[in-house]
């Protein structure tokens, strides 16, 4: 099943109000969730490589201005017979805004991709190819897989269905996950996976605070990939960190036969 198709089918089926084959779609998700990559800057290397700590972000810190937004048609909800007749359109708009804002403040996010050679990702998240990309193996970690979800890249109409579900009695916890598992199709190149952790719940992962920032204990990296423009001093620094934990290091290079990046073992 091609990448976009299975992601959107998972999104459309797993998040139905009534799902008869929920486990089928969780199994589908986990079959695709074998290894993931995080693009990042060199300054974060020590925490990720030596400490196995993964930084958790809040929605307001992400770069998509529509991140976590629930779209709606105001006229549609204003005409809804269950509305309070004392509310005008501006009241309803404020209610939606505050509800959405509250939802955004209740989760932590960590973002990943499913490939190590996505050129825009290197440019946007790995310091213009001067950073690194870290590979993690998720094959045997059933516990961690439970909080990983693929992002579906959808149109406005599919997003608008989420708020309608709230009025139709959808499970709020699952609705929260659905809210942060979709983005505009213009972000499709990222092929993103993300960890979604509700704040203030008795979840399976303890939040670790370091320098006033939230982290979770994560996995030992499987491999490290150096950006093809990385400074040699930074490359040497990364190599020495990886030697401590016996982690292989590769360097990204341009594939001269295509518009793709590939990699080779890093040699000092």
PDB file of C-alpha atoms in Angstrom:
ATOM      1  CA  UNK A   1       0.000   0.000   0.000  1.00  0.00           C
ATOM      2  CA  UNK A   2       1.541   3.291  -1.049  1.00  0.00           C
ATOM      3  CA  UNK A   3       2.598   5.706   1.692  1.00  0.00           C
ATOM      4  CA  UNK A   4      -0.120   8.342   1.329  1.00  0.00           C
ATOM      5  CA  UNK A   5      -2.886   5.809   0.823  1.00  0.00           C
ATOM      6  CA  UNK A   6      -2.268   3.734   3.932  1.00  0.00           C
ATOM      7  CA  UNK A   7      -1.750   6.800   6.136  1.00  0.00           C
ATOM      8  CA  UNK A   8      -5.067   8.325   5.090  1.00  0.00           C
ATOM      9  CA  UNK A   9      -6.892   5.007   5.286  1.00  0.00           C
ATOM     10  CA  UNK A  10      -5.610   4.552   8.825  1.00  0.00           C
ATOM     11  CA  UNK A  11      -6.738   8.062   9.709  1.00  0.00           C
ATOM     12  CA  UNK A  12     -10.185   7.616   8.173  1.00  0.00           C
ATOM     13  CA  UNK A  13     -10.853   4.183   9.681  1.00  0.00           C
ATOM     14  CA  UNK A  14      -9.159   4.102  13.079  1.00  0.00           C
ATOM     15  CA  UNK A  15     -10.790   7.363  14.155  1.00  0.00           C
ATOM     16  CA  UNK A  16     -14.360   6.453  13.247  1.00  0.00           C
ATOM     17  CA  UNK A  17     -16.816   6.989  16.093  1.00  0.00           C
ATOM     18  CA  UNK A  18     -17.631   3.277  15.989  1.00  0.00           C
ATOM     19  CA  UNK A  19     -14.786   1.041  14.845  1.00  0.00           C
ATOM     20  CA  UNK A  20     -15.356  -2.698  14.481  1.00  0.00           C
ATOM     21  CA  UNK A  21     -11.838  -3.455  13.250  1.00  0.00           C
ATOM     22  CA  UNK A  22      -9.775  -1.093  15.414  1.00  0.00           C
ATOM     23  CA  UNK A  23      -7.080  -3.716  16.062  1.00  0.00           C
ATOM     24  CA  UNK A  24      -6.696  -4.300  12.334  1.00  0.00           C
ATOM     25  CA  UNK A  25      -5.710  -0.666  11.852  1.00  0.00           C
ATOM     26  CA  UNK A  26      -3.407  -0.645  14.866  1.00  0.00           C
ATOM     27  CA  UNK A  27      -1.675  -3.701  13.412  1.00  0.00           C
ATOM     28  CA  UNK A  28      -1.407  -1.910  10.065  1.00  0.00           C
ATOM     29  CA  UNK A  29       0.161   1.096  11.778  1.00  0.00           C
ATOM     30  CA  UNK A  30       2.660  -1.040  13.681  1.00  0.00           C
ATOM     31  CA  UNK A  31       3.677  -2.959  10.571  1.00  0.00           C
ATOM     32  CA  UNK A  32       4.815   0.321   9.039  1.00  0.00           C
ATOM     33  CA  UNK A  33       6.391   1.527  12.274  1.00  0.00           C
ATOM     34  CA  UNK A  34       9.727  -0.287  12.185  1.00  0.00           C
ATOM     35  CA  UNK A  35      12.323   2.465  12.136  1.00  0.00           C
ATOM     36  CA  UNK A  36      12.011   6.212  12.415  1.00  0.00           C
ATOM     37  CA  UNK A  37      14.332   9.186  12.027  1.00  0.00           C
ATOM     38  CA  UNK A  38      14.667  12.506  13.765  1.00  0.00           C
ATOM     39  CA  UNK A  39      16.298  15.441  12.004  1.00  0.00           C
ATOM     40  CA  UNK A  40      17.978  17.801  14.429  1.00  0.00           C
ATOM     41  CA  UNK A  41      20.862  20.176  15.132  1.00  0.00           C
ATOM     42  CA  UNK A  42      24.273  19.263  16.453  1.00  0.00           C
ATOM     43  CA  UNK A  43      23.609  21.149  19.693  1.00  0.00           C
ATOM     44  CA  UNK A  44      21.058  18.494  20.687  1.00  0.00           C
ATOM     45  CA  UNK A  45      23.365  15.559  19.964  1.00  0.00           C
ATOM     46  CA  UNK A  46      24.676  14.882  23.457  1.00  0.00           C
ATOM     47  CA  UNK A  47      21.222  14.637  25.017  1.00  0.00           C
ATOM     48  CA  UNK A  48      19.971  12.346  22.259  1.00  0.00           C
ATOM     49  CA  UNK A  49      23.053  10.160  21.804  1.00  0.00           C
ATOM     50  CA  UNK A  50      24.381   9.784  25.351  1.00  0.00           C
ATOM     51  CA  UNK A  51      21.316  10.314  27.529  1.00  0.00           C
ATOM     52  CA  UNK A  52      18.607   8.754  25.315  1.00  0.00           C
ATOM     53  CA  UNK A  53      16.309  11.646  26.174  1.00  0.00           C
ATOM     54  CA  UNK A  54      13.720  12.858  23.678  1.00  0.00           C
ATOM     55  CA  UNK A  55      12.595  16.477  23.888  1.00  0.00           C
ATOM     56  CA  UNK A  56       8.846  17.026  23.973  1.00  0.00           C
ATOM     57  CA  UNK A  57       7.357  20.093  22.318  1.00  0.00           C
ATOM     58  CA  UNK A  58       4.143  21.955  22.829  1.00  0.00           C
ATOM     59  CA  UNK A  59       1.849  22.704  19.907  1.00  0.00           C
ATOM     60  CA  UNK A  60       2.656  26.415  20.049  1.00  0.00           C
ATOM     61  CA  UNK A  61       6.331  25.602  19.370  1.00  0.00           C
ATOM     62  CA  UNK A  62       5.698  23.823  16.053  1.00  0.00           C
ATOM     63  CA  UNK A  63       6.232  25.568  12.734  1.00  0.00           C
ATOM     64  CA  UNK A  64       2.829  24.958  11.104  1.00  0.00           C
ATOM     65  CA  UNK A  65       0.554  27.906  12.028  1.00  0.00           C
ATOM     66  CA  UNK A  66      -2.465  25.606  11.570  1.00  0.00           C
ATOM     67  CA  UNK A  67      -1.051  22.858  13.799  1.00  0.00           C
ATOM     68  CA  UNK A  68      -3.864  21.304  15.807  1.00  0.00           C
ATOM     69  CA  UNK A  69      -6.515  23.668  14.444  1.00  0.00           C
ATOM     70  CA  UNK A  70     -10.051  22.332  14.183  1.00  0.00           C
ATOM     71  CA  UNK A  71     -11.637  23.886  11.111  1.00  0.00           C
ATOM     72  CA  UNK A  72     -15.369  24.520  10.987  1.00  0.00           C
ATOM     73  CA  UNK A  73     -18.132  26.259   9.062  1.00  0.00           C
ATOM     74  CA  UNK A  74     -19.623  28.816  11.421  1.00  0.00           C
ATOM     75  CA  UNK A  75     -22.930  28.975   9.528  1.00  0.00           C
ATOM     76  CA  UNK A  76     -23.311  25.204   9.776  1.00  0.00           C
ATOM     77  CA  UNK A  77     -22.951  25.189  13.557  1.00  0.00           C
ATOM     78  CA  UNK A  78     -25.057  28.292  14.014  1.00  0.00           C
ATOM     79  CA  UNK A  79     -27.959  26.558  12.285  1.00  0.00           C
ATOM     80  CA  UNK A  80     -27.524  23.391  14.337  1.00  0.00           C
ATOM     81  CA  UNK A  81     -30.750  22.775  16.288  1.00  0.00           C
ATOM     82  CA  UNK A  82     -28.846  21.770  19.432  1.00  0.00           C
ATOM     83  CA  UNK A  83     -27.284  25.234  19.711  1.00  0.00           C
ATOM     84  CA  UNK A  84     -28.173  27.520  22.552  1.00  0.00           C
ATOM     85  CA  UNK A  85     -30.548  30.127  21.048  1.00  0.00           C
ATOM     86  CA  UNK A  86     -29.030  32.808  23.270  1.00  0.00           C
ATOM     87  CA  UNK A  87     -25.656  32.482  21.504  1.00  0.00           C
ATOM     88  CA  UNK A  88     -24.838  34.509  18.430  1.00  0.00           C
ATOM     89  CA  UNK A  89     -22.160  33.670  15.875  1.00  0.00           C
ATOM     90  CA  UNK A  90     -19.429  35.571  17.694  1.00  0.00           C
ATOM     91  CA  UNK A  91     -20.203  33.623  20.878  1.00  0.00           C
ATOM     92  CA  UNK A  92     -19.953  30.311  19.041  1.00  0.00           C
ATOM     93  CA  UNK A  93     -16.707  31.350  17.386  1.00  0.00           C
ATOM     94  CA  UNK A  94     -15.202  32.241  20.767  1.00  0.00           C
ATOM     95  CA  UNK A  95     -16.338  28.933  22.243  1.00  0.00           C
ATOM     96  CA  UNK A  96     -14.676  26.993  19.421  1.00  0.00           C
ATOM     97  CA  UNK A  97     -11.521  29.070  19.722  1.00  0.00           C
ATOM     98  CA  UNK A  98     -11.194  28.566  23.472  1.00  0.00           C
ATOM     99  CA  UNK A  99     -11.985  24.848  23.247  1.00  0.00           C
ATOM    100  CA  UNK A 100      -9.372  24.335  20.546  1.00  0.00           C
ATOM    101  CA  UNK A 101      -6.831  26.418  22.456  1.00  0.00           C
ATOM    102  CA  UNK A 102      -7.420  24.354  25.575  1.00  0.00           C
ATOM    103  CA  UNK A 103      -6.946  21.113  23.651  1.00  0.00           C
ATOM    104  CA  UNK A 104      -3.629  22.343  22.214  1.00  0.00           C
ATOM    105  CA  UNK A 105      -2.331  23.111  25.687  1.00  0.00           C
ATOM    106  CA  UNK A 106      -2.975  19.581  26.917  1.00  0.00           C
ATOM    107  CA  UNK A 107      -0.485  17.554  24.867  1.00  0.00           C
ATOM    108  CA  UNK A 108       3.219  17.050  24.302  1.00  0.00           C
ATOM    109  CA  UNK A 109       4.528  16.192  20.838  1.00  0.00           C
ATOM    110  CA  UNK A 110       7.746  14.724  19.440  1.00  0.00           C
ATOM    111  CA  UNK A 111       8.156  14.609  15.657  1.00  0.00           C
ATOM    112  CA  UNK A 112       9.911  12.097  13.393  1.00  0.00           C
ATOM    113  CA  UNK A 113      10.073  11.038   9.748  1.00  0.00           C
ATOM    114  CA  UNK A 114      10.184   7.609   8.140  1.00  0.00           C
ATOM    115  CA  UNK A 115      13.197   8.286   5.876  1.00  0.00           C
ATOM    116  CA  UNK A 116      16.667   9.736   6.328  1.00  0.00           C
ATOM    117  CA  UNK A 117      17.027  11.292   2.873  1.00  0.00           C
ATOM    118  CA  UNK A 118      14.198  13.851   2.708  1.00  0.00           C
ATOM    119  CA  UNK A 119      16.036  16.907   1.421  1.00  0.00           C
ATOM    120  CA  UNK A 120      13.614  19.584   2.746  1.00  0.00           C
ATOM    121  CA  UNK A 121      13.758  17.951   6.190  1.00  0.00           C
ATOM    122  CA  UNK A 122      17.530  18.255   6.214  1.00  0.00           C
ATOM    123  CA  UNK A 123      17.200  21.880   5.236  1.00  0.00           C
ATOM    124  CA  UNK A 124      14.419  22.838   7.660  1.00  0.00           C
ATOM    125  CA  UNK A 125      15.223  20.795  10.755  1.00  0.00           C
ATOM    126  CA  UNK A 126      18.894  19.854  10.502  1.00  0.00           C
ATOM    127  CA  UNK A 127      20.369  23.322  10.228  1.00  0.00           C
ATOM    128  CA  UNK A 128      20.543  23.529   6.441  1.00  0.00           C
ATOM    129  CA  UNK A 129      22.270  20.125   6.074  1.00  0.00           C
ATOM    130  CA  UNK A 130      24.808  21.044   8.775  1.00  0.00           C
ATOM    131  CA  UNK A 131      23.056  18.975  11.452  1.00  0.00           C
ATOM    132  CA  UNK A 132      22.349  15.295  11.936  1.00  0.00           C
ATOM    133  CA  UNK A 133      19.635  12.694  11.492  1.00  0.00           C
ATOM    134  CA  UNK A 134      19.188   9.978  14.115  1.00  0.00           C
ATOM    135  CA  UNK A 135      17.789   6.538  13.313  1.00  0.00           C
ATOM    136  CA  UNK A 136      15.827   4.522  15.877  1.00  0.00           C
ATOM    137  CA  UNK A 137      14.723   0.905  15.687  1.00  0.00           C
ATOM    138  CA  UNK A 138      11.153   0.375  16.905  1.00  0.00           C
ATOM    139  CA  UNK A 139      10.694  -3.236  15.830  1.00  0.00           C
ATOM    140  CA  UNK A 140      10.660  -4.747  19.297  1.00  0.00           C
ATOM    141  CA  UNK A 141       9.338  -1.866  21.373  1.00  0.00           C
ATOM    142  CA  UNK A 142       5.620  -2.590  21.611  1.00  0.00           C
ATOM    143  CA  UNK A 143       5.184  -0.190  24.506  1.00  0.00           C
ATOM    144  CA  UNK A 144       6.611   2.818  22.680  1.00  0.00           C
ATOM    145  CA  UNK A 145       4.652   2.031  19.527  1.00  0.00           C
ATOM    146  CA  UNK A 146       1.420   2.676  21.408  1.00  0.00           C
ATOM    147  CA  UNK A 147       2.008   6.443  21.491  1.00  0.00           C
ATOM    148  CA  UNK A 148       3.307   6.755  17.908  1.00  0.00           C
ATOM    149  CA  UNK A 149       0.867   7.866  15.224  1.00  0.00           C
ATOM    150  CA  UNK A 150       1.345   8.572  11.508  1.00  0.00           C
ATOM    151  CA  UNK A 151       0.334  11.977  10.209  1.00  0.00           C
ATOM    152  CA  UNK A 152      -2.323  11.960   7.495  1.00  0.00           C
ATOM    153  CA  UNK A 153      -2.242  14.768   4.944  1.00  0.00           C
ATOM    154  CA  UNK A 154      -5.816  15.829   4.327  1.00  0.00           C
ATOM    155  CA  UNK A 155      -8.007  18.533   2.861  1.00  0.00           C
ATOM    156  CA  UNK A 156     -10.086  20.999   4.830  1.00  0.00           C
ATOM    157  CA  UNK A 157     -13.289  18.956   4.636  1.00  0.00           C
ATOM    158  CA  UNK A 158     -11.697  15.938   6.329  1.00  0.00           C
ATOM    159  CA  UNK A 159     -10.398  18.128   9.135  1.00  0.00           C
ATOM    160  CA  UNK A 160     -13.845  19.657   9.667  1.00  0.00           C
ATOM    161  CA  UNK A 161     -15.252  16.221  10.455  1.00  0.00           C
ATOM    162  CA  UNK A 162     -13.352  16.165  13.750  1.00  0.00           C
ATOM    163  CA  UNK A 163     -15.379  18.920  15.382  1.00  0.00           C
ATOM    164  CA  UNK A 164     -18.601  17.339  14.143  1.00  0.00           C
ATOM    165  CA  UNK A 165     -17.619  14.135  15.940  1.00  0.00           C
ATOM    166  CA  UNK A 166     -17.337  16.031  19.194  1.00  0.00           C
ATOM    167  CA  UNK A 167     -21.028  16.888  18.897  1.00  0.00           C
ATOM    168  CA  UNK A 168     -21.865  13.277  18.040  1.00  0.00           C
ATOM    169  CA  UNK A 169     -20.351  11.815  21.199  1.00  0.00           C
ATOM    170  CA  UNK A 170     -16.902  10.705  20.045  1.00  0.00           C
ATOM    171  CA  UNK A 171     -14.409   9.554  22.665  1.00  0.00           C
ATOM    172  CA  UNK A 172     -12.550  12.679  23.791  1.00  0.00           C
ATOM    173  CA  UNK A 173      -9.210  10.929  24.286  1.00  0.00           C
ATOM    174  CA  UNK A 174      -9.243   9.438  20.814  1.00  0.00           C
ATOM    175  CA  UNK A 175     -10.525  12.714  19.397  1.00  0.00           C
ATOM    176  CA  UNK A 176      -7.493  14.457  20.887  1.00  0.00           C
ATOM    177  CA  UNK A 177      -5.151  12.060  19.090  1.00  0.00           C
ATOM    178  CA  UNK A 178      -7.065  12.553  15.840  1.00  0.00           C
ATOM    179  CA  UNK A 179      -6.780  16.333  16.173  1.00  0.00           C
ATOM    180  CA  UNK A 180      -2.978  16.173  16.187  1.00  0.00           C
ATOM    181  CA  UNK A 181      -2.666  13.409  13.578  1.00  0.00           C
ATOM    182  CA  UNK A 182      -3.643  15.431  10.520  1.00  0.00           C
ATOM    183  CA  UNK A 183      -2.043  18.255   8.578  1.00  0.00           C
ATOM    184  CA  UNK A 184      -2.537  20.053   5.283  1.00  0.00           C
ATOM    185  CA  UNK A 185      -1.441  18.141   2.199  1.00  0.00           C
ATOM    186  CA  UNK A 186       1.231  20.791   1.562  1.00  0.00           C
ATOM    187  CA  UNK A 187       3.275  19.151   4.379  1.00  0.00           C
ATOM    188  CA  UNK A 188       3.115  15.719   2.801  1.00  0.00           C
ATOM    189  CA  UNK A 189       6.831  15.671   1.956  1.00  0.00           C
ATOM    190  CA  UNK A 190       7.624  15.270   5.673  1.00  0.00           C
ATOM    191  CA  UNK A 191       6.072  11.775   5.905  1.00  0.00           C
ATOM    192  CA  UNK A 192       5.804  12.439   9.613  1.00  0.00           C
ATOM    193  CA  UNK A 193       5.299  10.209  12.603  1.00  0.00           C
ATOM    194  CA  UNK A 194       4.767  11.700  16.004  1.00  0.00           C
ATOM    195  CA  UNK A 195       4.544  10.851  19.652  1.00  0.00           C
ATOM    196  CA  UNK A 196       1.428  12.332  21.230  1.00  0.00           C
ATOM    197  CA  UNK A 197       1.298  12.357  25.020  1.00  0.00           C
ATOM    198  CA  UNK A 198      -1.598  13.998  26.899  1.00  0.00           C
ATOM    199  CA  UNK A 199      -0.398  16.099  29.806  1.00  0.00           C
ATOM    200  CA  UNK A 200      -1.485  15.327  33.343  1.00  0.00           C
ATOM    201  CA  UNK A 201      -2.521  11.735  32.674  1.00  0.00           C
ATOM    202  CA  UNK A 202      -1.247   8.536  34.207  1.00  0.00           C
ATOM    203  CA  UNK A 203       0.501   7.494  31.031  1.00  0.00           C
ATOM    204  CA  UNK A 204       3.175   4.864  30.714  1.00  0.00           C
ATOM    205  CA  UNK A 205       6.007   7.383  30.340  1.00  0.00           C
ATOM    206  CA  UNK A 206       7.302   9.674  33.048  1.00  0.00           C
ATOM    207  CA  UNK A 207       8.165  13.221  32.073  1.00  0.00           C
ATOM    208  CA  UNK A 208      11.770  14.119  32.863  1.00  0.00           C
ATOM    209  CA  UNK A 209      12.569  17.800  33.317  1.00  0.00           C
ATOM    210  CA  UNK A 210      15.995  19.038  32.255  1.00  0.00           C
ATOM    211  CA  UNK A 211      16.894  22.727  32.006  1.00  0.00           C
ATOM    212  CA  UNK A 212      13.184  23.485  32.467  1.00  0.00           C
ATOM    213  CA  UNK A 213      12.269  21.450  29.387  1.00  0.00           C
ATOM    214  CA  UNK A 214      10.230  18.219  29.281  1.00  0.00           C
ATOM    215  CA  UNK A 215      11.756  14.965  27.993  1.00  0.00           C
ATOM    216  CA  UNK A 216      10.918  11.279  28.010  1.00  0.00           C
ATOM    217  CA  UNK A 217      13.368   8.416  28.276  1.00  0.00           C
ATOM    218  CA  UNK A 218      13.732   7.105  24.737  1.00  0.00           C
ATOM    219  CA  UNK A 219      15.772   4.569  22.777  1.00  0.00           C
ATOM    220  CA  UNK A 220      19.447   4.154  22.091  1.00  0.00           C
ATOM    221  CA  UNK A 221      20.093   5.427  18.540  1.00  0.00           C
ATOM    222  CA  UNK A 222      20.671   2.755  15.959  1.00  0.00           C
ATOM    223  CA  UNK A 223      22.697   4.964  13.588  1.00  0.00           C
ATOM    224  CA  UNK A 224      23.682   8.603  13.134  1.00  0.00           C
ATOM    225  CA  UNK A 225      23.737  10.382   9.763  1.00  0.00           C
ATOM    226  CA  UNK A 226      25.752  13.554   9.284  1.00  0.00           C
ATOM    227  CA  UNK A 227      24.483  16.305   7.002  1.00  0.00           C
ATOM    228  CA  UNK A 228      26.453  16.638   3.813  1.00  0.00           C
ATOM    229  CA  UNK A 229      27.397  20.233   4.728  1.00  0.00           C
ATOM    230  CA  UNK A 230      28.335  19.481   8.336  1.00  0.00           C
ATOM    231  CA  UNK A 231      31.396  21.251   9.734  1.00  0.00           C
ATOM    232  CA  UNK A 232      34.269  18.814  10.233  1.00  0.00           C
ATOM    233  CA  UNK A 233      34.644  19.834  13.865  1.00  0.00           C
ATOM    234  CA  UNK A 234      31.005  18.948  14.460  1.00  0.00           C
ATOM    235  CA  UNK A 235      31.435  15.684  12.581  1.00  0.00           C
ATOM    236  CA  UNK A 236      34.398  14.793  14.802  1.00  0.00           C
ATOM    237  CA  UNK A 237      32.367  15.682  17.902  1.00  0.00           C
ATOM    238  CA  UNK A 238      29.479  13.434  16.832  1.00  0.00           C
ATOM    239  CA  UNK A 239      31.869  10.609  15.981  1.00  0.00           C
ATOM    240  CA  UNK A 240      33.435  10.726  19.460  1.00  0.00           C
ATOM    241  CA  UNK A 241      30.011  10.677  21.128  1.00  0.00           C
ATOM    242  CA  UNK A 242      29.011   7.652  19.084  1.00  0.00           C
ATOM    243  CA  UNK A 243      32.226   5.788  19.880  1.00  0.00           C
ATOM    244  CA  UNK A 244      31.264   5.864  23.553  1.00  0.00           C
ATOM    245  CA  UNK A 245      28.148   3.820  22.765  1.00  0.00           C
ATOM    246  CA  UNK A 246      29.317   1.920  19.693  1.00  0.00           C
ATOM    247  CA  UNK A 247      26.852   3.628  17.338  1.00  0.00           C
ATOM    248  CA  UNK A 248      27.714   3.609  13.610  1.00  0.00           C
ATOM    249  CA  UNK A 249      28.064   6.981  11.889  1.00  0.00           C
ATOM    250  CA  UNK A 250      27.342   7.734   8.230  1.00  0.00           C
ATOM    251  CA  UNK A 251      27.657  10.820   6.112  1.00  0.00           C
ATOM    252  CA  UNK A 252      25.018  11.981   3.655  1.00  0.00           C
ATOM    253  CA  UNK A 253      26.210  12.635   0.111  1.00  0.00           C
ATOM    254  CA  UNK A 254      24.479  13.605  -3.115  1.00  0.00           C
ATOM    255  CA  UNK A 255      23.585  10.792  -5.478  1.00  0.00           C
ATOM    256  CA  UNK A 256      24.979  12.033  -8.770  1.00  0.00           C
ATOM    257  CA  UNK A 257      22.525   9.940 -10.781  1.00  0.00           C
ATOM    258  CA  UNK A 258      19.372  11.406  -9.216  1.00  0.00           C
ATOM    259  CA  UNK A 259      17.992  14.225  -7.046  1.00  0.00           C
ATOM    260  CA  UNK A 260      18.342  12.040  -3.970  1.00  0.00           C
ATOM    261  CA  UNK A 261      20.634  11.976  -0.980  1.00  0.00           C
ATOM    262  CA  UNK A 262      22.386   8.761  -0.053  1.00  0.00           C
ATOM    263  CA  UNK A 263      25.019   7.925   2.543  1.00  0.00           C
ATOM    264  CA  UNK A 264      28.400   6.329   3.104  1.00  0.00           C
ATOM    265  CA  UNK A 265      30.311   5.323   6.283  1.00  0.00           C
ATOM    266  CA  UNK A 266      31.901   8.339   7.874  1.00  0.00           C
ATOM    267  CA  UNK A 267      35.676   8.379   7.970  1.00  0.00           C
ATOM    268  CA  UNK A 268      37.667  11.080   9.729  1.00  0.00           C
TER     269      UNK A 268
END
